[in-house]
C-alpha positions as a printed NumPy array, in Angstrom:
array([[  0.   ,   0.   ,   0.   ],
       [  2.813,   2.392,   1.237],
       [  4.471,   1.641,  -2.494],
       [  1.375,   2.047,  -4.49 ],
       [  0.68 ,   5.841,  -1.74 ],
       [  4.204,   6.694,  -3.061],
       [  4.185,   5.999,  -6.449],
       [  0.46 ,   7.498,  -7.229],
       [  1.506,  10.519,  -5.048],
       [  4.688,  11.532,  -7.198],
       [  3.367,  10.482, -10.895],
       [  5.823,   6.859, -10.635],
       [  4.948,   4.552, -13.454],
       [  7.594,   2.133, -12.191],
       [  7.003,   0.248,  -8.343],
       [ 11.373,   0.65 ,  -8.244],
       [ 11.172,   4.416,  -8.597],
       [  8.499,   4.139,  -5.871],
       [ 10.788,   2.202,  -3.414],
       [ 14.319,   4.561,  -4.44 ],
       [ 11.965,   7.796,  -2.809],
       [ 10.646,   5.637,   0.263],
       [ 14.121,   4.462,   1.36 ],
       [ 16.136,   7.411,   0.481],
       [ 13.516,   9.815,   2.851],
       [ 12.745,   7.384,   5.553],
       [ 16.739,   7.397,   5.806],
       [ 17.515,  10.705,   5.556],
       [ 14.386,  11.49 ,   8.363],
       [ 15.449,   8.396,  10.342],
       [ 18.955,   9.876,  10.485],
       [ 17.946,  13.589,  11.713],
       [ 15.665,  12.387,  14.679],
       [ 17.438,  11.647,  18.08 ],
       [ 17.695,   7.584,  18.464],
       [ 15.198,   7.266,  20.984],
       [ 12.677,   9.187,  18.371],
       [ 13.885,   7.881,  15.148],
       [ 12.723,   3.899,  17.346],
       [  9.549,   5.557,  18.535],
       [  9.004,   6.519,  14.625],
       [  9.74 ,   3.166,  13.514],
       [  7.371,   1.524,  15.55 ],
       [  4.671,   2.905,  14.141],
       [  5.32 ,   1.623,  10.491],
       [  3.976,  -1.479,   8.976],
       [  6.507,  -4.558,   9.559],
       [  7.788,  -4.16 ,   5.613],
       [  8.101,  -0.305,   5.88 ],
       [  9.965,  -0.439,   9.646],
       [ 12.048,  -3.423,   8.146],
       [ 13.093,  -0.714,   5.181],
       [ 13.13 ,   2.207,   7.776],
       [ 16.142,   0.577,   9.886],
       [ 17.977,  -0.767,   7.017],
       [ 21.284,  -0.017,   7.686],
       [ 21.397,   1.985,  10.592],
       [ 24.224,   3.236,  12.344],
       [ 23.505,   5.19 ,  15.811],
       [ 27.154,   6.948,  15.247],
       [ 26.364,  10.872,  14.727],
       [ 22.924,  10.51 ,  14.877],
       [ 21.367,  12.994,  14.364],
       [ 23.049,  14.471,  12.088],
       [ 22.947,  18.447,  11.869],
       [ 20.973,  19.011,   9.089],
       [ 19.329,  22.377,   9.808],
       [ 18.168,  23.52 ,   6.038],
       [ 16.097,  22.105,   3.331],
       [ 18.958,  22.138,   1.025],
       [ 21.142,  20.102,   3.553],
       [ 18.516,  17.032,   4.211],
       [ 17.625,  17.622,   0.379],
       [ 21.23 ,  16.508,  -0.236],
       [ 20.749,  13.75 ,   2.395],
       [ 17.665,  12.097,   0.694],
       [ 19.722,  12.709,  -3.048],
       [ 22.645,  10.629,  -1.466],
       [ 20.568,   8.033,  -0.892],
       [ 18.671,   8.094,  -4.292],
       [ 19.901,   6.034,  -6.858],
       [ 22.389,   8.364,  -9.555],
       [ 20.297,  10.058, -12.522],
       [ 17.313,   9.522, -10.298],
       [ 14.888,  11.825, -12.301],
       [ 13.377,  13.999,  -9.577],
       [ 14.812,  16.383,  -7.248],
       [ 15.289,  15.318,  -3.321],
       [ 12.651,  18.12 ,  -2.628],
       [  9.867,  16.964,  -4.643],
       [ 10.642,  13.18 ,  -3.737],
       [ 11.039,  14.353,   0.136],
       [  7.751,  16.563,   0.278],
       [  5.462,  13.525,  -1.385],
       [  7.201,  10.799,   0.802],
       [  6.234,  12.846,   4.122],
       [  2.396,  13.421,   2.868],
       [  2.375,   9.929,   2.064],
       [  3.818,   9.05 ,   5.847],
       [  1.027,  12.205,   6.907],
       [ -2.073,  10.15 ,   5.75 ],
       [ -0.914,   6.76 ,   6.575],
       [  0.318,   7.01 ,  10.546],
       [ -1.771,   8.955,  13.155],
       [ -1.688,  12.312,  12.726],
       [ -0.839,  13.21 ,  16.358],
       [  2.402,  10.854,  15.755],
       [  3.447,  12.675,  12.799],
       [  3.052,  15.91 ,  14.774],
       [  5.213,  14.699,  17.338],
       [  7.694,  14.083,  14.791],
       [  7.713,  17.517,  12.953],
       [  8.111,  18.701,  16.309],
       [ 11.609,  17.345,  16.746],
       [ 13.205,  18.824,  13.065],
       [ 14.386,  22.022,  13.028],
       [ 11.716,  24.821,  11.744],
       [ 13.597,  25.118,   8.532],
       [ 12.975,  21.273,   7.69 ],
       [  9.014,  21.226,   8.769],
       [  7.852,  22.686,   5.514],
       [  8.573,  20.094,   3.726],
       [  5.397,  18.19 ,   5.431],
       [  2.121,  19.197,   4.106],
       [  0.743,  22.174,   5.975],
       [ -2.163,  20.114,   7.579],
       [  0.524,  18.327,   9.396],
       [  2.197,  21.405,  10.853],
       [  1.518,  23.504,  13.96 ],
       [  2.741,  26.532,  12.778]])
């Protein structure tokens, strides 16, 4: 479902493209929450998605210090295949409305709540209290 949310959401024709944008932003979000949050995230993800989620996770310089757009932008393109075929922002912004309609919207708040005010407008404004 998350796959088929994802793909539909950002225009994908092919399921692949649909995974590349799940993994790259779950990573780069996974890696600018605190440890304790980034688990508390997890947990609320279907067993496929939370199984992609903490795919390869390293606690060492978590979180990292991303305090701009263009900064976890860069994140979420270093973790997108080369000659993806969408920019990090567009992917980024469609992955966390995706994440926005499928987990309780209180959780997601809680989440927004821990990025820097910078990185919060990349969530859809419904998910925001600002």
């Amino acid at each position: 479902m998350w796959l088929k949310a994802v793909g539909e959401r950002l225009h994908f024709e092919e399921r692949r493209h649909a995974y590349s944008a799940l993994r790259a932003t779950l990573h780069a979000l996974r890696d600018r929450l605190a440890p304790e949050d980034a688990v508390h995230l997890g947990a609320q993800f279907p067993m496929v998605i939370r199984g992609l989620y903490f795919e390869g996770w390293r606690l060492a310089g978590k979180p990292t210090d991303e305090h701009s757009i263009n900064e976890f932008c860069d994140h979420v393109a270093r973790e997108l295949p080369p000659q993806f075929g969408m920019d990090a922002k567009t992917v980024a912004t469609g992955v966390f409305d995706v994440i926005f309609k499928e987990l309780d919207p209180g959780e997601v708040a809680k989440v927004i709540d821990q990025l820097p005010v910078p990185l919060r407008i990349l969530w859809p404004q419904v998910a925001r209290r600002d």
